[in-house]
XYZ file of C-alpha atoms in Angstrom:
522
model
C -0.027 -0.237 -0.082
C 2.998 2.481 0.782
C 4.305 1.730 -2.587
C 0.944 2.628 -4.218
C 1.134 5.947 -2.105
C 4.524 6.880 -3.518
C 3.080 6.383 -7.113
C 0.011 8.405 -6.474
C 2.291 11.328 -5.226
C 5.047 10.850 -8.000
C 2.092 11.164 -10.336
C 0.672 14.503 -9.025
C 4.290 15.631 -9.301
C 5.296 14.360 -12.744
C 1.911 14.745 -14.467
C 2.843 17.627 -16.529
C 5.977 16.305 -17.999
C 4.370 12.801 -18.599
C 1.877 14.555 -20.722
C 4.273 16.242 -22.987
C 6.067 13.340 -23.175
C 2.983 11.368 -24.360
C 2.083 13.931 -26.558
C 5.618 13.879 -28.492
C 5.503 9.909 -28.716
C 2.025 9.943 -29.519
C 2.869 12.314 -32.789
C 6.395 10.150 -33.431
C 4.429 6.475 -33.086
C 1.812 7.353 -35.945
C 4.324 9.074 -39.133
C 2.267 10.327 -42.212
C -1.709 9.469 -40.271
C -1.335 5.688 -40.812
C -3.787 4.013 -38.818
C -2.573 1.859 -35.634
C -4.702 -0.936 -34.339
C -7.593 0.081 -32.726
C -8.249 0.499 -28.883
C -9.557 2.157 -26.048
C -8.830 6.135 -25.694
C -4.978 6.710 -24.700
C -4.974 5.424 -20.751
C -4.923 8.786 -18.962
C -1.951 9.031 -15.989
C -3.859 7.559 -13.263
C -4.909 4.815 -15.255
C -1.288 4.206 -16.409
C -0.313 3.447 -12.859
C -3.305 1.163 -12.356
C -1.804 -0.866 -15.022
C 1.825 -0.596 -13.599
C -0.371 -1.596 -10.191
C -1.612 -5.257 -11.453
C -0.336 -7.974 -12.554
C -0.539 -9.846 -15.821
C -3.364 -12.133 -14.187
C -5.750 -9.380 -14.755
C -4.607 -8.633 -18.281
C -5.993 -11.533 -19.933
C -9.680 -11.166 -19.419
C -9.257 -7.403 -20.037
C -7.740 -8.055 -23.539
C -10.802 -10.657 -24.210
C -12.957 -7.943 -23.720
C -11.337 -5.342 -25.812
C -10.972 -8.147 -28.651
C -14.833 -8.521 -28.392
C -15.000 -4.806 -28.804
C -12.401 -3.656 -31.325
C -11.282 -6.906 -33.246
C -8.534 -9.438 -33.480
C -5.858 -6.885 -32.999
C -5.914 -4.009 -30.397
C -3.605 -1.173 -29.127
C -3.201 -0.280 -25.602
C -0.769 2.841 -24.280
C 0.743 2.190 -21.075
C 2.556 5.712 -20.137
C 4.709 6.352 -23.135
C 5.032 2.509 -24.308
C 2.796 1.529 -27.254
C 1.147 -2.155 -26.807
C -0.412 -3.945 -29.288
C -2.102 -7.642 -28.606
C -2.664 -9.703 -31.698
C -5.330 -12.919 -31.360
C -5.856 -13.494 -35.007
C -3.919 -16.167 -36.355
C -3.388 -14.728 -40.243
C -1.919 -11.469 -38.446
C 0.331 -13.528 -36.388
C 1.694 -15.259 -39.124
C 1.987 -11.750 -41.040
C 3.884 -10.429 -38.068
C 6.135 -13.089 -36.666
C 6.734 -14.758 -40.080
C 5.835 -12.349 -42.800
C 7.516 -9.280 -41.566
C 10.639 -10.861 -41.413
C 13.519 -9.333 -38.771
C 11.125 -6.333 -38.622
C 9.582 -7.740 -35.427
C 12.338 -10.032 -34.116
C 13.229 -7.613 -31.888
C 12.726 -7.739 -27.978
C 12.071 -4.632 -25.465
C 14.908 -3.587 -23.719
C 15.161 -4.999 -20.052
C 15.416 -2.286 -17.996
C 15.656 -4.152 -14.499
C 19.256 -5.541 -15.761
C 20.939 -2.355 -16.636
C 19.603 -0.958 -13.044
C 21.022 -3.879 -11.461
C 24.287 -4.157 -13.227
C 23.272 -7.856 -14.223
C 24.027 -9.395 -17.867
C 21.073 -9.133 -20.323
C 23.108 -11.309 -22.778
C 20.374 -14.087 -22.861
C 18.509 -15.720 -25.848
C 14.983 -14.624 -24.860
C 15.927 -11.081 -24.205
C 18.727 -9.958 -26.179
C 18.059 -7.621 -29.416
C 18.024 -9.355 -32.577
C 21.448 -9.322 -33.805
C 24.958 -10.809 -33.642
C 24.929 -11.345 -29.786
C 21.705 -13.030 -30.145
C 22.745 -15.095 -33.240
C 26.054 -16.464 -31.512
C 23.852 -17.496 -28.340
C 20.670 -18.914 -30.187
C 23.375 -20.922 -32.730
C 25.423 -22.274 -29.417
C 22.298 -23.501 -28.185
C 20.675 -25.074 -30.879
C 24.002 -26.847 -32.519
C 26.229 -27.857 -29.520
C 22.896 -28.614 -27.026
C 19.530 -29.609 -28.644
C 21.058 -30.817 -31.804
C 19.650 -34.085 -32.144
C 22.623 -35.874 -31.710
C 23.486 -34.172 -28.490
C 19.836 -34.774 -27.233
C 20.790 -38.648 -27.944
C 23.638 -37.896 -25.545
C 21.166 -36.698 -23.043
C 19.163 -40.019 -23.262
C 21.131 -41.446 -19.496
C 19.858 -38.323 -18.062
C 16.406 -38.771 -18.742
C 16.272 -42.338 -17.969
C 17.605 -41.191 -14.436
C 15.215 -38.688 -14.058
C 12.415 -41.070 -14.872
C 13.343 -42.943 -12.416
C 13.346 -40.283 -9.672
C 10.116 -39.227 -11.148
C 8.592 -42.954 -10.469
C 10.102 -42.856 -7.103
C 8.570 -39.587 -6.075
C 5.172 -40.670 -7.392
C 5.247 -44.065 -5.751
C 5.843 -42.113 -1.869
C 2.274 -41.306 -1.722
C 0.925 -44.899 -1.827
C -2.810 -44.945 -1.933
C -3.164 -40.900 -0.997
C -3.760 -38.157 -3.181
C -0.417 -37.807 -4.738
C 0.880 -33.795 -4.935
C 2.169 -34.453 -8.604
C 2.402 -30.888 -9.623
C 5.752 -30.846 -6.860
C 7.340 -34.232 -8.184
C 7.185 -32.613 -11.893
C 8.576 -29.820 -10.912
C 11.931 -31.175 -9.153
C 12.381 -33.963 -11.241
C 12.283 -31.667 -14.122
C 14.751 -29.099 -12.600
C 17.063 -31.834 -11.887
C 17.054 -33.133 -15.381
C 17.950 -29.608 -16.321
C 20.648 -28.960 -13.812
C 22.065 -32.213 -15.093
C 21.935 -30.969 -18.738
C 23.231 -27.685 -17.557
C 25.903 -28.671 -15.324
C 26.831 -32.188 -16.384
C 26.677 -33.292 -13.021
C 24.190 -35.451 -10.892
C 23.767 -33.239 -7.718
C 22.146 -34.589 -4.266
C 18.657 -33.308 -3.636
C 19.515 -30.741 -1.147
C 21.794 -29.099 -3.593
C 19.048 -29.196 -6.376
C 16.512 -27.633 -4.301
C 18.723 -24.902 -3.096
C 19.171 -24.185 -6.530
C 15.494 -24.151 -7.754
C 14.502 -22.049 -4.342
C 17.147 -19.696 -5.796
C 16.036 -19.438 -9.225
C 12.189 -19.409 -8.523
C 13.017 -16.522 -5.845
C 14.474 -14.419 -8.380
C 11.964 -15.142 -11.254
C 9.259 -14.162 -8.408
C 11.254 -11.203 -7.318
C 11.631 -9.903 -11.155
C 8.315 -10.389 -12.134
C 6.354 -8.820 -9.120
C 8.543 -6.532 -7.879
C 10.704 -4.724 -10.895
C 7.699 -4.178 -13.571
C 7.707 -0.757 -12.186
C 10.903 0.337 -13.459
C 9.578 0.646 -16.780
C 7.622 3.186 -15.798
C 10.809 6.210 -15.879
C 13.125 4.156 -14.425
C 15.444 7.070 -13.595
C 12.675 8.053 -11.104
C 11.766 4.941 -10.219
C 14.864 3.734 -9.112
C 14.960 6.124 -6.211
C 11.485 5.667 -5.286
C 12.082 1.776 -4.712
C 15.206 1.357 -4.327
C 14.144 -1.296 -1.988
C 13.357 -3.567 -4.362
C 16.872 -3.295 -6.508
C 18.301 -4.197 -2.921
C 16.522 -7.303 -2.589
C 17.073 -8.146 -6.239
C 20.732 -7.441 -5.729
C 20.851 -10.071 -2.945
C 19.128 -12.661 -4.471
C 21.562 -12.185 -7.709
C 24.251 -12.433 -5.051
C 22.391 -16.072 -3.890
C 22.352 -17.249 -7.417
C 26.290 -16.632 -7.932
C 27.111 -18.352 -4.874
C 25.334 -21.632 -5.819
C 26.131 -21.855 -9.689
C 29.532 -20.173 -9.980
C 31.233 -23.512 -8.280
C 29.432 -25.644 -10.311
C 30.789 -23.488 -13.431
C 34.427 -23.839 -11.922
C 34.106 -27.503 -11.495
C 33.013 -27.933 -15.022
C 36.010 -25.626 -16.314
C 38.510 -27.622 -14.049
C 37.029 -30.721 -15.761
C 37.234 -29.723 -19.068
C 41.123 -28.455 -18.361
C 41.875 -31.821 -17.115
C 40.461 -33.322 -20.262
C 41.346 -37.220 -20.637
C 42.934 -37.140 -17.198
C 39.967 -36.178 -15.636
C 38.490 -38.818 -13.142
C 35.516 -40.431 -15.305
C 32.136 -40.989 -13.463
C 29.886 -42.302 -16.172
C 27.017 -43.013 -13.567
C 26.982 -39.250 -12.266
C 28.788 -36.936 -14.916
C 28.158 -36.756 -18.318
C 30.461 -35.998 -21.161
C 28.649 -33.077 -22.510
C 26.798 -30.385 -20.775
C 25.568 -26.939 -21.510
C 27.993 -25.070 -19.566
C 30.846 -26.709 -21.513
C 29.751 -24.631 -24.950
C 29.527 -21.676 -23.132
C 33.135 -21.736 -21.680
C 34.004 -22.247 -25.587
C 32.375 -19.111 -26.436
C 34.546 -16.343 -27.909
C 32.568 -13.323 -28.747
C 34.207 -11.887 -32.091
C 32.378 -8.501 -31.815
C 34.219 -8.078 -28.778
C 37.874 -8.943 -29.553
C 36.940 -12.855 -28.819
C 37.043 -12.527 -25.387
C 35.508 -15.138 -23.328
C 32.009 -15.030 -21.392
C 32.132 -13.582 -17.590
C 30.696 -15.523 -14.659
C 28.048 -13.071 -14.729
C 27.037 -13.760 -18.035
C 27.508 -17.621 -17.879
C 25.093 -17.633 -14.676
C 22.466 -15.561 -16.790
C 22.410 -17.992 -19.526
C 22.278 -20.812 -17.080
C 19.573 -19.378 -15.209
C 17.789 -18.996 -18.277
C 18.386 -22.449 -19.314
C 17.185 -24.006 -16.080
C 13.990 -21.814 -15.902
C 12.908 -22.147 -19.505
C 12.857 -25.725 -19.225
C 11.394 -26.373 -16.119
C 8.037 -24.632 -15.663
C 6.934 -25.025 -19.439
C 7.831 -28.854 -19.062
C 6.187 -29.463 -15.698
C 3.402 -27.408 -16.161
C 2.634 -29.304 -19.720
C 2.725 -32.645 -17.870
C 0.248 -31.389 -15.223
C -2.679 -30.215 -17.830
C -1.843 -33.510 -19.796
C -2.045 -35.764 -16.809
C -5.063 -33.935 -15.740
C -6.721 -34.397 -18.841
C -6.074 -37.986 -19.036
C -7.749 -38.572 -15.288
C -10.469 -36.600 -16.371
C -11.078 -38.616 -19.499
C -10.172 -42.186 -18.385
C -11.314 -43.596 -22.274
C -8.546 -41.534 -23.571
C -5.714 -42.880 -20.622
C -6.847 -46.569 -21.601
C -6.664 -45.942 -25.245
C -2.910 -44.655 -24.324
C -2.092 -47.391 -22.373
C -3.368 -50.051 -24.996
C -0.985 -48.176 -27.465
C 2.076 -48.519 -25.144
C 1.386 -52.155 -24.377
C 0.940 -52.709 -28.258
C 4.399 -51.296 -28.515
C 6.221 -52.147 -25.366
C 4.464 -55.074 -23.935
C 2.889 -55.572 -20.673
C 5.030 -54.917 -17.629
C 6.432 -51.943 -15.734
C 9.848 -51.242 -17.540
C 10.963 -48.161 -19.142
C 9.018 -46.625 -22.057
C 12.302 -46.258 -24.149
C 12.725 -43.205 -26.600
C 12.657 -45.573 -29.459
C 9.524 -46.989 -28.718
C 7.721 -43.465 -28.251
C 8.457 -42.740 -32.048
C 6.022 -45.753 -32.737
C 2.961 -44.251 -31.262
C 0.805 -42.112 -32.891
C -1.701 -41.804 -30.160
C 0.520 -40.942 -27.811
C 1.644 -37.997 -29.880
C -1.894 -37.148 -30.466
C -2.137 -36.915 -26.772
C 0.774 -34.268 -26.343
C -0.024 -31.994 -29.189
C -4.002 -31.896 -27.817
C -2.846 -30.913 -24.467
C -0.368 -28.100 -26.022
C -3.363 -26.829 -27.852
C -5.872 -26.707 -25.196
C -3.336 -26.025 -22.824
C -0.489 -24.032 -23.951
C 2.036 -23.482 -20.796
C 2.103 -19.668 -21.604
C -0.703 -17.710 -22.859
C 1.144 -14.759 -24.293
C 4.728 -15.402 -26.255
C 7.163 -13.209 -24.876
C 6.696 -9.608 -26.138
C 8.390 -8.764 -29.711
C 9.356 -5.214 -30.092
C 9.229 -3.332 -33.399
C 12.801 -2.448 -34.973
C 11.042 -0.299 -37.610
C 7.539 0.998 -38.594
C 5.987 -2.256 -40.068
C 2.699 -3.038 -41.568
C 0.569 -5.966 -40.486
C -2.936 -6.818 -41.722
C -2.808 -3.226 -43.177
C -2.220 -1.565 -39.635
C 0.731 0.325 -38.725
C 3.109 -1.171 -35.798
C 5.324 1.835 -34.974
C 9.149 1.557 -34.575
C 9.399 1.210 -30.803
C 6.105 -0.655 -30.339
C 5.592 -3.717 -27.858
C 3.849 -6.368 -29.937
C 2.344 -9.291 -27.723
C 0.540 -12.459 -29.124
C -2.047 -14.609 -27.672
C -1.163 -17.944 -27.966
C -4.460 -19.613 -25.907
C -6.914 -17.748 -28.324
C -5.231 -19.278 -31.714
C -5.342 -22.806 -30.131
C -8.936 -22.660 -29.092
C -10.150 -20.825 -32.215
C -13.639 -22.270 -33.091
C -13.629 -21.534 -36.494
C -10.145 -23.408 -36.515
C -10.920 -26.409 -34.274
C -14.058 -28.648 -33.948
C -15.107 -28.483 -30.193
C -12.150 -26.550 -29.321
C -12.499 -27.046 -25.561
C -13.010 -30.943 -25.902
C -9.632 -32.967 -25.133
C -9.827 -34.862 -28.270
C -6.471 -36.410 -29.466
C -8.008 -37.900 -32.365
C -8.171 -34.501 -33.989
C -4.655 -35.312 -34.903
C -4.917 -38.569 -36.237
C -5.706 -39.555 -40.122
C -9.054 -37.708 -40.828
C -9.199 -34.925 -37.860
C -9.126 -31.287 -38.357
C -5.688 -31.445 -36.762
C -3.661 -33.669 -38.773
C -0.647 -32.286 -40.403
C -0.679 -28.855 -38.245
C 2.639 -27.034 -38.556
C 4.038 -26.292 -35.067
C 6.686 -24.017 -36.046
C 4.139 -21.901 -37.665
C 6.187 -21.846 -41.041
C 3.525 -22.221 -43.381
C 0.477 -21.173 -41.098
C -0.360 -20.819 -37.474
C -3.251 -22.765 -36.146
C -1.529 -23.321 -32.673
C 2.007 -22.169 -31.408
C 2.833 -23.135 -28.074
C 6.677 -22.495 -28.787
C 6.244 -19.337 -31.089
C 7.104 -18.616 -34.680
C 9.124 -17.094 -36.997
C 12.877 -16.262 -35.799
C 12.213 -16.257 -31.986
C 10.545 -19.452 -31.897
C 11.591 -21.664 -29.094
C 14.786 -23.097 -29.804
C 13.651 -25.843 -27.571
C 10.347 -27.015 -29.485
C 11.638 -30.297 -30.287
C 13.181 -31.475 -26.850
C 10.357 -29.991 -24.779
C 7.915 -32.247 -26.952
C 10.327 -35.501 -26.427
C 10.076 -34.513 -22.880
C 6.348 -34.549 -22.541
C 5.721 -37.745 -24.916
C 8.818 -39.845 -22.720
C 7.470 -38.870 -19.356
C 3.635 -39.142 -20.264
C 4.487 -42.424 -21.695
C 6.254 -43.930 -18.807
C 3.627 -42.404 -15.862
C 0.660 -43.901 -18.003
C 2.594 -47.404 -18.116
C 3.915 -47.224 -14.653
C 0.383 -46.081 -12.866
C -3.276 -46.050 -13.611
C -4.415 -42.131 -13.032
C -7.567 -42.090 -10.904
C -9.945 -39.220 -9.894
C -10.305 -38.837 -6.078
C -14.038 -38.356 -4.843
C -13.864 -34.849 -2.864
C -10.911 -33.969 -5.147
C -12.202 -33.005 -8.562
C -10.241 -32.283 -11.192
C -11.228 -28.727 -12.513
C -9.545 -26.811 -15.281
C -9.716 -23.288 -13.936
C -6.407 -21.478 -14.730
C -4.292 -19.513 -12.817
C -1.302 -17.350 -13.857
C 2.035 -17.679 -12.070
C 5.142 -18.181 -14.169
C 3.209 -19.987 -16.425
C -0.564 -20.506 -16.790
C -1.136 -23.660 -14.268
C -4.447 -25.256 -12.682
C -5.939 -22.996 -10.217
C -6.471 -26.265 -8.173
C -3.446 -28.416 -8.469
C -3.941 -32.063 -9.702
C -3.940 -34.706 -6.563
C -4.828 -38.062 -8.257
C -4.836 -41.608 -7.030
C -2.035 -43.518 -8.530
C -2.857 -47.485 -8.852
C 0.522 -49.047 -10.159
C -0.477 -50.928 -13.145
C 1.737 -54.058 -11.768
C -0.663 -54.662 -9.332
C -3.587 -54.279 -11.362
C -1.996 -57.065 -13.814
C -1.578 -59.258 -10.974
C -5.285 -59.118 -9.950
C -6.434 -59.651 -13.227
C -4.017 -63.009 -13.550
C -5.349 -64.107 -10.251
C -9.161 -63.190 -11.194
């Protein structure tokens, strides 16, 4: 409440200045009188502060009302910043694919500069040489199919950890969300640093990363509003962020140093194949030389930031996807049993691992995962894009400097494109269905884009899909997932770092081997 009073006082003191800035920015944002996308009248100063006060949880219902009133693309002005929101798949394709590099940039991360933290990460670095170098390194050195295959032992180990966590609940309702988050973070830590850590170490890193994400998402948004002034009004938030950053460095730099020493020793290094991977993401970061900066190596600060991006980018999206898909399988037992039959047909009876070779021969499994991503994309918005130049999209002007946002969930649930879009129907992705041949990259057209499209498409699309298929198949082979009386599965949504279930999934897990034993003795 105190911070709100401070902002209100700032509004009174700075009102005249901001009105002048708004008029100037309005003139510059609409050259030659070309038409901006429609939207409500420019938000007055007090409204700007209200917008800043609310979180992204409030934005989606507001936007749905605006789309109903103005159409599938709307403009909102927040302070001096112009925001464009796109819900139409054709306009999204024109902007993300057709416009080329014009909308491939990102808004400048104000908080990083205030904190003195590297902003050189793939998700937010400006489109240019640094971004291309970092992305190419990730895609070719860690996410290339040959490298992904090398991580198979890591996935197999995490599968065993996950099954142990799920078995711990016994006959009681199982807190599967916590198990998903922990084990997916284990997997990303192992892929990132090449070393299997014990549970306390993994949880310490996970807690530090979550605290950092929570703080920057909930507390640092205010610095987009006149950062030269708000940095003084809210210096306590910056101090807290710096403390959280120091904790990140304390936890991650020793792991980076250990891998640096492992690489230095080369063939002389002690080999522990059961706990150490031959390749890790950190290895590739230690090898990078920046040609635009005299071929210098990345600093520890930059490597920690990139590792943090790697860990967080792959954990919440995958664990959220698993929660939604398994919730649908609990709610739709016929679909679950059809999937189990597909697994048994391919792998036989029993409770052993469903291998990565096996899942390539399971079309229904792939359909289940695609339907989960269509109906429940982990993120309802893409990360914001920034217009590097004036751009025409569908006859509308997107002026240079505008922030452009794309509504992922709206497109995947469009009743004009999908039959019964709010029903969970994996069959739509099988022969004869309306989703056959859907282009997940959005290159040809956009019908669903849980991983984005265009130059900024998520580089982890293939490995994220593999992880979902692999862990869903193994969980269904190991357990029958049942709804618990009094713990009804509900699909109400809540916005956290991703869009999660408002009421977390708590099913009963019945071991399949026990069911098979009962059938044999019946």
